């Protein structure tokens, strides 16, 4: 039974399109995160929600919008996709700070 | 501005020998450090952590050492096994902060 799941695993789309990535955790954690792993392999935090409240909002284009309908779900919506958005996006969750549990990632390719 | 640096992108080690992975940080406010392991096409998984009040933490074959004065930590894997072949990320955080800063990772290859 997957602890942190993401859909889709792969996403290929054209520039200018709008797409969403969904994340669900069944660990009962209060906090969820979105990370971006770019071509240089750095994992960078984008957003974090704690009990549906936004607690981390890094410098990210406002084309990216997270939405947390409940504490088990955190979705990422991206408007007007650009070539530079191509990356692997990871969702994660934690009960406390520090030890975060990651999903398998979504590889986004913008053509 | 990368506050956590892993200067060795790769490491090759023979099975049964010790693997030593290094990590340096620049932010003196960091007081909690973690190592994550990542296999291809999977998300990172938590491996071991250390608080700044300690200088060593062990968990089975994995030991993390912290040198606060040098702003340096290392992960020792003894003995190395083929299943240890993966990318290892160092991460750091300020106390009670949910934000983790990650290094770029070190790819470990364990040779039979």
PDB file of C-alpha atoms in Angstrom:
ATOM      1  CA  UNK A   1       0.000   0.000   0.000  1.00  0.00           C
ATOM      2  CA  UNK A   2       1.776   3.127  -1.264  1.00  0.00           C
ATOM      3  CA  UNK A   3       2.406   5.745   1.428  1.00  0.00           C
ATOM      4  CA  UNK A   4       2.788   8.774  -0.855  1.00  0.00           C
ATOM      5  CA  UNK A   5       1.417   8.444  -4.360  1.00  0.00           C
ATOM      6  CA  UNK A   6       1.522  10.801  -7.305  1.00  0.00           C
ATOM      7  CA  UNK A   7      -0.337  10.830 -10.589  1.00  0.00           C
ATOM      8  CA  UNK A   8       0.597  10.831 -13.347  1.00  0.00           C
ATOM      9  CA  UNK A   9       4.083   9.317 -13.267  1.00  0.00           C
ATOM     10  CA  UNK A  10       4.901  10.768 -16.680  1.00  0.00           C
ATOM     11  CA  UNK A  11       3.452  13.860 -18.304  1.00  0.00           C
ATOM     12  CA  UNK A  12       4.330  15.068 -21.792  1.00  0.00           C
ATOM     13  CA  UNK A  13       2.676  18.250 -22.956  1.00  0.00           C
ATOM     14  CA  UNK A  14       3.156  21.251 -25.194  1.00  0.00           C
ATOM     15  CA  UNK A  15       4.174  24.756 -24.268  1.00  0.00           C
ATOM     16  CA  UNK A  16       1.284  26.929 -23.223  1.00  0.00           C
ATOM     17  CA  UNK A  17      -0.862  24.116 -21.866  1.00  0.00           C
ATOM     18  CA  UNK A  18      -2.204  23.889 -18.313  1.00  0.00           C
ATOM     19  CA  UNK A  19      -1.639  20.687 -16.356  1.00  0.00           C
ATOM     20  CA  UNK A  20      -2.115  19.299 -12.856  1.00  0.00           C
ATOM     21  CA  UNK A  21      -0.230  16.754 -10.786  1.00  0.00           C
ATOM     22  CA  UNK A  22      -2.003  15.042  -7.917  1.00  0.00           C
ATOM     23  CA  UNK A  23      -0.540  13.776  -4.667  1.00  0.00           C
ATOM     24  CA  UNK A  24      -2.069  11.705  -1.902  1.00  0.00           C
ATOM     25  CA  UNK A  25      -0.599  10.371   1.332  1.00  0.00           C
ATOM     26  CA  UNK A  26      -2.087   7.709   3.583  1.00  0.00           C
ATOM     27  CA  UNK A  27       0.351   8.178   6.457  1.00  0.00           C
ATOM     28  CA  UNK A  28      -1.870  10.522   8.433  1.00  0.00           C
ATOM     29  CA  UNK A  29       0.741  13.267   8.216  1.00  0.00           C
ATOM     30  CA  UNK A  30      -0.190  16.900   8.750  1.00  0.00           C
ATOM     31  CA  UNK A  31       2.333  18.429   6.353  1.00  0.00           C
ATOM     32  CA  UNK A  32       2.806  17.978   2.623  1.00  0.00           C
ATOM     33  CA  UNK A  33       5.360  19.387   0.190  1.00  0.00           C
ATOM     34  CA  UNK A  34       6.151  19.878  -3.470  1.00  0.00           C
ATOM     35  CA  UNK A  35       9.746  19.695  -4.679  1.00  0.00           C
ATOM     36  CA  UNK A  36      11.275  20.240  -8.093  1.00  0.00           C
ATOM     37  CA  UNK A  37      14.345  18.296  -9.223  1.00  0.00           C
ATOM     38  CA  UNK A  38      15.898  20.078 -12.151  1.00  0.00           C
ATOM     39  CA  UNK A  39      18.377  18.869 -14.744  1.00  0.00           C
ATOM     40  CA  UNK A  40      21.244  19.493 -12.313  1.00  0.00           C
ATOM     41  CA  UNK A  41      19.564  17.069  -9.902  1.00  0.00           C
ATOM     42  CA  UNK A  42      19.041  19.603  -7.125  1.00  0.00           C
ATOM     43  CA  UNK A  43      15.908  19.006  -5.058  1.00  0.00           C
ATOM     44  CA  UNK A  44      14.319  22.367  -4.339  1.00  0.00           C
ATOM     45  CA  UNK A  45      11.322  22.998  -2.140  1.00  0.00           C
ATOM     46  CA  UNK A  46       8.483  24.819  -3.840  1.00  0.00           C
ATOM     47  CA  UNK A  47       5.543  24.737  -1.451  1.00  0.00           C
ATOM     48  CA  UNK A  48       4.428  23.207   1.810  1.00  0.00           C
ATOM     49  CA  UNK A  49       1.040  22.917   3.465  1.00  0.00           C
ATOM     50  CA  UNK A  50       0.395  22.116   7.114  1.00  0.00           C
ATOM     51  CA  UNK A  51      -3.182  21.112   7.828  1.00  0.00           C
ATOM     52  CA  UNK A  52      -4.289  22.774   4.605  1.00  0.00           C
ATOM     53  CA  UNK A  53      -2.465  26.011   5.456  1.00  0.00           C
ATOM     54  CA  UNK A  54       0.375  27.248   3.227  1.00  0.00           C
ATOM     55  CA  UNK A  55       3.543  27.445   5.327  1.00  0.00           C
ATOM     56  CA  UNK A  56       6.293  27.462   2.701  1.00  0.00           C
ATOM     57  CA  UNK A  57       6.044  29.388  -0.543  1.00  0.00           C
ATOM     58  CA  UNK A  58       9.421  29.655  -2.205  1.00  0.00           C
ATOM     59  CA  UNK A  59      10.217  31.956  -5.098  1.00  0.00           C
ATOM     60  CA  UNK A  60       8.254  30.137  -7.745  1.00  0.00           C
ATOM     61  CA  UNK A  61       6.503  31.648 -10.797  1.00  0.00           C
ATOM     62  CA  UNK A  62       2.878  32.362 -10.018  1.00  0.00           C
ATOM     63  CA  UNK A  63       1.979  30.031 -12.872  1.00  0.00           C
ATOM     64  CA  UNK A  64       2.435  27.331 -10.229  1.00  0.00           C
ATOM     65  CA  UNK A  65      -0.425  27.025  -7.769  1.00  0.00           C
ATOM     66  CA  UNK A  66      -0.746  24.403  -5.065  1.00  0.00           C
ATOM     67  CA  UNK A  67      -4.105  23.331  -3.744  1.00  0.00           C
ATOM     68  CA  UNK A  68      -4.801  21.258  -0.648  1.00  0.00           C
ATOM     69  CA  UNK A  69      -8.425  20.089  -0.465  1.00  0.00           C
ATOM     70  CA  UNK A  70      -7.660  18.171   2.727  1.00  0.00           C
ATOM     71  CA  UNK A  71      -4.548  17.238   4.665  1.00  0.00           C
ATOM     72  CA  UNK A  72      -4.131  13.961   2.753  1.00  0.00           C
ATOM     73  CA  UNK A  73      -3.995  15.627  -0.654  1.00  0.00           C
ATOM     74  CA  UNK A  74      -1.812  18.293  -2.217  1.00  0.00           C
ATOM     75  CA  UNK A  75      -2.174  19.026  -5.906  1.00  0.00           C
ATOM     76  CA  UNK A  76       0.027  21.172  -8.119  1.00  0.00           C
ATOM     77  CA  UNK A  77      -1.477  23.100 -10.991  1.00  0.00           C
ATOM     78  CA  UNK A  78       0.755  24.680 -13.611  1.00  0.00           C
ATOM     79  CA  UNK A  79      -0.547  27.262 -16.073  1.00  0.00           C
ATOM     80  CA  UNK A  80       0.990  28.239 -19.404  1.00  0.00           C
ATOM     81  CA  UNK A  81       3.700  25.595 -19.312  1.00  0.00           C
ATOM     82  CA  UNK A  82       7.192  26.615 -20.469  1.00  0.00           C
ATOM     83  CA  UNK A  83      10.163  24.553 -21.640  1.00  0.00           C
ATOM     84  CA  UNK A  84      11.991  25.372 -18.399  1.00  0.00           C
ATOM     85  CA  UNK A  85       9.253  23.677 -16.374  1.00  0.00           C
ATOM     86  CA  UNK A  86      10.512  20.303 -17.587  1.00  0.00           C
ATOM     87  CA  UNK A  87      11.720  18.489 -14.492  1.00  0.00           C
ATOM     88  CA  UNK A  88      10.809  15.769 -12.030  1.00  0.00           C
ATOM     89  CA  UNK A  89       8.321  16.932  -9.406  1.00  0.00           C
ATOM     90  CA  UNK A  90       8.213  15.135  -6.073  1.00  0.00           C
ATOM     91  CA  UNK A  91       5.507  15.252  -3.483  1.00  0.00           C
ATOM     92  CA  UNK A  92       6.389  14.509   0.139  1.00  0.00           C
ATOM     93  CA  UNK A  93       4.744  14.413   3.543  1.00  0.00           C
ATOM     94  CA  UNK A  94       5.816  14.490   7.176  1.00  0.00           C
ATOM     95  CA  UNK A  95       4.289  14.525  10.614  1.00  0.00           C
ATOM     96  CA  UNK A  96       7.047  16.618  12.112  1.00  0.00           C
ATOM     97  CA  UNK A  97       9.752  18.748  10.562  1.00  0.00           C
ATOM     98  CA  UNK A  98      12.758  16.968   9.073  1.00  0.00           C
ATOM     99  CA  UNK A  99      11.904  13.392   8.128  1.00  0.00           C
ATOM    100  CA  UNK A 100       9.899  13.599   4.972  1.00  0.00           C
ATOM    101  CA  UNK A 101       8.454  10.724   2.981  1.00  0.00           C
ATOM    102  CA  UNK A 102       8.601  11.161  -0.765  1.00  0.00           C
ATOM    103  CA  UNK A 103       6.395   9.989  -3.573  1.00  0.00           C
ATOM    104  CA  UNK A 104       7.832   8.333  -6.706  1.00  0.00           C
ATOM    105  CA  UNK A 105       7.949  11.566  -8.691  1.00  0.00           C
ATOM    106  CA  UNK A 106       6.260  12.895 -11.822  1.00  0.00           C
ATOM    107  CA  UNK A 107       8.477  13.467 -14.840  1.00  0.00           C
ATOM    108  CA  UNK A 108       7.132  16.478 -16.716  1.00  0.00           C
ATOM    109  CA  UNK A 109       8.353  17.079 -20.248  1.00  0.00           C
ATOM    110  CA  UNK A 110       7.299  20.247 -22.021  1.00  0.00           C
ATOM    111  CA  UNK A 111       7.816  20.268 -25.793  1.00  0.00           C
TER     112      UNK A 111
ATOM    113  CA  UNK B   1      22.804  29.915  -3.449  1.00  0.00           C
ATOM    114  CA  UNK B   2      23.478  26.318  -2.483  1.00  0.00           C
ATOM    115  CA  UNK B   3      23.772  26.068   1.281  1.00  0.00           C
ATOM    116  CA  UNK B   4      24.397  22.331   1.218  1.00  0.00           C
ATOM    117  CA  UNK B   5      27.143  20.993  -1.005  1.00  0.00           C
ATOM    118  CA  UNK B   6      28.149  17.502  -1.978  1.00  0.00           C
ATOM    119  CA  UNK B   7      31.324  18.021  -3.950  1.00  0.00           C
ATOM    120  CA  UNK B   8      31.769  14.443  -5.100  1.00  0.00           C
ATOM    121  CA  UNK B   9      29.202  13.620  -7.769  1.00  0.00           C
ATOM    122  CA  UNK B  10      30.120   9.957  -7.772  1.00  0.00           C
ATOM    123  CA  UNK B  11      31.835   7.263  -5.740  1.00  0.00           C
ATOM    124  CA  UNK B  12      32.787   3.741  -6.746  1.00  0.00           C
ATOM    125  CA  UNK B  13      33.575   1.193  -4.026  1.00  0.00           C
ATOM    126  CA  UNK B  14      34.164  -2.525  -3.893  1.00  0.00           C
ATOM    127  CA  UNK B  15      31.613  -4.721  -2.167  1.00  0.00           C
ATOM    128  CA  UNK B  16      32.514  -5.250   1.478  1.00  0.00           C
ATOM    129  CA  UNK B  17      34.584  -2.068   1.737  1.00  0.00           C
ATOM    130  CA  UNK B  18      33.661   1.217   3.364  1.00  0.00           C
ATOM    131  CA  UNK B  19      31.817   3.974   1.487  1.00  0.00           C
ATOM    132  CA  UNK B  20      32.395   7.498   2.771  1.00  0.00           C
ATOM    133  CA  UNK B  21      30.173  10.270   1.498  1.00  0.00           C
ATOM    134  CA  UNK B  22      30.869  13.890   2.363  1.00  0.00           C
ATOM    135  CA  UNK B  23      28.678  16.941   2.739  1.00  0.00           C
ATOM    136  CA  UNK B  24      29.478  20.571   3.588  1.00  0.00           C
ATOM    137  CA  UNK B  25      27.106  23.332   4.576  1.00  0.00           C
ATOM    138  CA  UNK B  26      27.386  27.084   4.822  1.00  0.00           C
ATOM    139  CA  UNK B  27      24.416  28.087   6.974  1.00  0.00           C
ATOM    140  CA  UNK B  28      25.469  28.081  10.637  1.00  0.00           C
ATOM    141  CA  UNK B  29      21.785  28.066  11.641  1.00  0.00           C
ATOM    142  CA  UNK B  30      21.375  24.503  10.406  1.00  0.00           C
ATOM    143  CA  UNK B  31      21.056  22.158  13.351  1.00  0.00           C
ATOM    144  CA  UNK B  32      19.496  19.004  11.945  1.00  0.00           C
ATOM    145  CA  UNK B  33      20.971  16.926   9.169  1.00  0.00           C
ATOM    146  CA  UNK B  34      19.646  14.017   7.178  1.00  0.00           C
ATOM    147  CA  UNK B  35      20.751  11.571   4.537  1.00  0.00           C
ATOM    148  CA  UNK B  36      18.373  10.285   1.911  1.00  0.00           C
ATOM    149  CA  UNK B  37      18.868   7.439  -0.536  1.00  0.00           C
ATOM    150  CA  UNK B  38      17.341   7.409  -3.991  1.00  0.00           C
ATOM    151  CA  UNK B  39      17.006   4.632  -6.548  1.00  0.00           C
ATOM    152  CA  UNK B  40      16.253   5.449 -10.209  1.00  0.00           C
ATOM    153  CA  UNK B  41      12.591   6.226 -10.926  1.00  0.00           C
ATOM    154  CA  UNK B  42      11.781   6.316  -7.217  1.00  0.00           C
ATOM    155  CA  UNK B  43      11.483   9.079  -4.651  1.00  0.00           C
ATOM    156  CA  UNK B  44      14.174   9.674  -2.026  1.00  0.00           C
ATOM    157  CA  UNK B  45      13.853   7.580   1.131  1.00  0.00           C
ATOM    158  CA  UNK B  46      15.021   8.684   4.557  1.00  0.00           C
ATOM    159  CA  UNK B  47      18.159   6.883   5.704  1.00  0.00           C
ATOM    160  CA  UNK B  48      19.597   8.429   8.848  1.00  0.00           C
ATOM    161  CA  UNK B  49      19.714  11.771  10.634  1.00  0.00           C
ATOM    162  CA  UNK B  50      21.707  13.620  13.260  1.00  0.00           C
ATOM    163  CA  UNK B  51      20.991  16.555  15.519  1.00  0.00           C
ATOM    164  CA  UNK B  52      23.619  19.207  16.130  1.00  0.00           C
ATOM    165  CA  UNK B  53      23.816  18.214  19.784  1.00  0.00           C
ATOM    166  CA  UNK B  54      25.479  14.971  18.697  1.00  0.00           C
ATOM    167  CA  UNK B  55      28.590  14.267  16.687  1.00  0.00           C
ATOM    168  CA  UNK B  56      27.765  10.695  15.704  1.00  0.00           C
ATOM    169  CA  UNK B  57      24.703   8.599  15.029  1.00  0.00           C
ATOM    170  CA  UNK B  58      24.664   4.924  14.051  1.00  0.00           C
ATOM    171  CA  UNK B  59      22.003   2.746  12.516  1.00  0.00           C
ATOM    172  CA  UNK B  60      23.208  -0.684  11.506  1.00  0.00           C
ATOM    173  CA  UNK B  61      25.715  -0.350   8.688  1.00  0.00           C
ATOM    174  CA  UNK B  62      25.171   3.400   8.442  1.00  0.00           C
ATOM    175  CA  UNK B  63      26.929   6.002  10.587  1.00  0.00           C
ATOM    176  CA  UNK B  64      26.715   9.748  10.231  1.00  0.00           C
ATOM    177  CA  UNK B  65      29.409  11.998  11.685  1.00  0.00           C
ATOM    178  CA  UNK B  66      28.949  15.715  12.271  1.00  0.00           C
ATOM    179  CA  UNK B  67      31.759  18.244  12.662  1.00  0.00           C
ATOM    180  CA  UNK B  68      30.016  21.517  13.507  1.00  0.00           C
ATOM    181  CA  UNK B  69      33.148  23.627  13.620  1.00  0.00           C
ATOM    182  CA  UNK B  70      34.027  22.563  10.088  1.00  0.00           C
ATOM    183  CA  UNK B  71      30.385  22.635   8.952  1.00  0.00           C
ATOM    184  CA  UNK B  72      30.920  19.151   7.596  1.00  0.00           C
ATOM    185  CA  UNK B  73      29.157  15.836   7.862  1.00  0.00           C
ATOM    186  CA  UNK B  74      29.864  12.441   6.437  1.00  0.00           C
ATOM    187  CA  UNK B  75      28.017   9.180   5.939  1.00  0.00           C
ATOM    188  CA  UNK B  76      29.873   5.916   6.374  1.00  0.00           C
ATOM    189  CA  UNK B  77      28.470   2.675   4.997  1.00  0.00           C
ATOM    190  CA  UNK B  78      30.209  -0.436   6.281  1.00  0.00           C
ATOM    191  CA  UNK B  79      30.306  -2.933   4.691  1.00  0.00           C
ATOM    192  CA  UNK B  80      29.052  -1.708   1.339  1.00  0.00           C
ATOM    193  CA  UNK B  81      26.606  -3.990  -0.450  1.00  0.00           C
ATOM    194  CA  UNK B  82      25.385  -4.052  -4.070  1.00  0.00           C
ATOM    195  CA  UNK B  83      21.956  -2.840  -2.920  1.00  0.00           C
ATOM    196  CA  UNK B  84      23.612   0.323  -1.634  1.00  0.00           C
ATOM    197  CA  UNK B  85      24.178   1.463  -5.219  1.00  0.00           C
ATOM    198  CA  UNK B  86      22.011   4.590  -5.385  1.00  0.00           C
ATOM    199  CA  UNK B  87      22.133   8.367  -5.218  1.00  0.00           C
ATOM    200  CA  UNK B  88      22.641   9.743  -1.708  1.00  0.00           C
ATOM    201  CA  UNK B  89      21.400  13.202  -0.810  1.00  0.00           C
ATOM    202  CA  UNK B  90      22.529  15.208   2.167  1.00  0.00           C
ATOM    203  CA  UNK B  91      19.911  17.596   3.607  1.00  0.00           C
ATOM    204  CA  UNK B  92      19.861  20.161   6.383  1.00  0.00           C
ATOM    205  CA  UNK B  93      17.310  22.167   8.310  1.00  0.00           C
ATOM    206  CA  UNK B  94      17.002  24.862  10.925  1.00  0.00           C
ATOM    207  CA  UNK B  95      15.348  23.725  14.181  1.00  0.00           C
ATOM    208  CA  UNK B  96      11.612  23.192  13.847  1.00  0.00           C
ATOM    209  CA  UNK B  97      11.647  24.468  10.283  1.00  0.00           C
ATOM    210  CA  UNK B  98       9.819  22.318   7.767  1.00  0.00           C
ATOM    211  CA  UNK B  99      12.137  23.443   4.974  1.00  0.00           C
ATOM    212  CA  UNK B 100      14.932  21.061   3.990  1.00  0.00           C
ATOM    213  CA  UNK B 101      17.895  22.229   1.915  1.00  0.00           C
ATOM    214  CA  UNK B 102      19.352  19.447  -0.201  1.00  0.00           C
ATOM    215  CA  UNK B 103      22.739  18.849  -1.743  1.00  0.00           C
ATOM    216  CA  UNK B 104      23.089  17.763  -5.371  1.00  0.00           C
ATOM    217  CA  UNK B 105      23.637  14.129  -4.473  1.00  0.00           C
ATOM    218  CA  UNK B 106      26.441  11.573  -4.767  1.00  0.00           C
ATOM    219  CA  UNK B 107      25.977   8.506  -6.940  1.00  0.00           C
ATOM    220  CA  UNK B 108      27.404   5.444  -5.242  1.00  0.00           C
ATOM    221  CA  UNK B 109      28.258   2.355  -7.253  1.00  0.00           C
ATOM    222  CA  UNK B 110      29.175  -0.783  -5.347  1.00  0.00           C
ATOM    223  CA  UNK B 111      31.274  -3.156  -7.459  1.00  0.00           C
ATOM    224  CA  UNK B 112      31.068  -6.899  -6.936  1.00  0.00           C
TER     225      UNK B 112
END
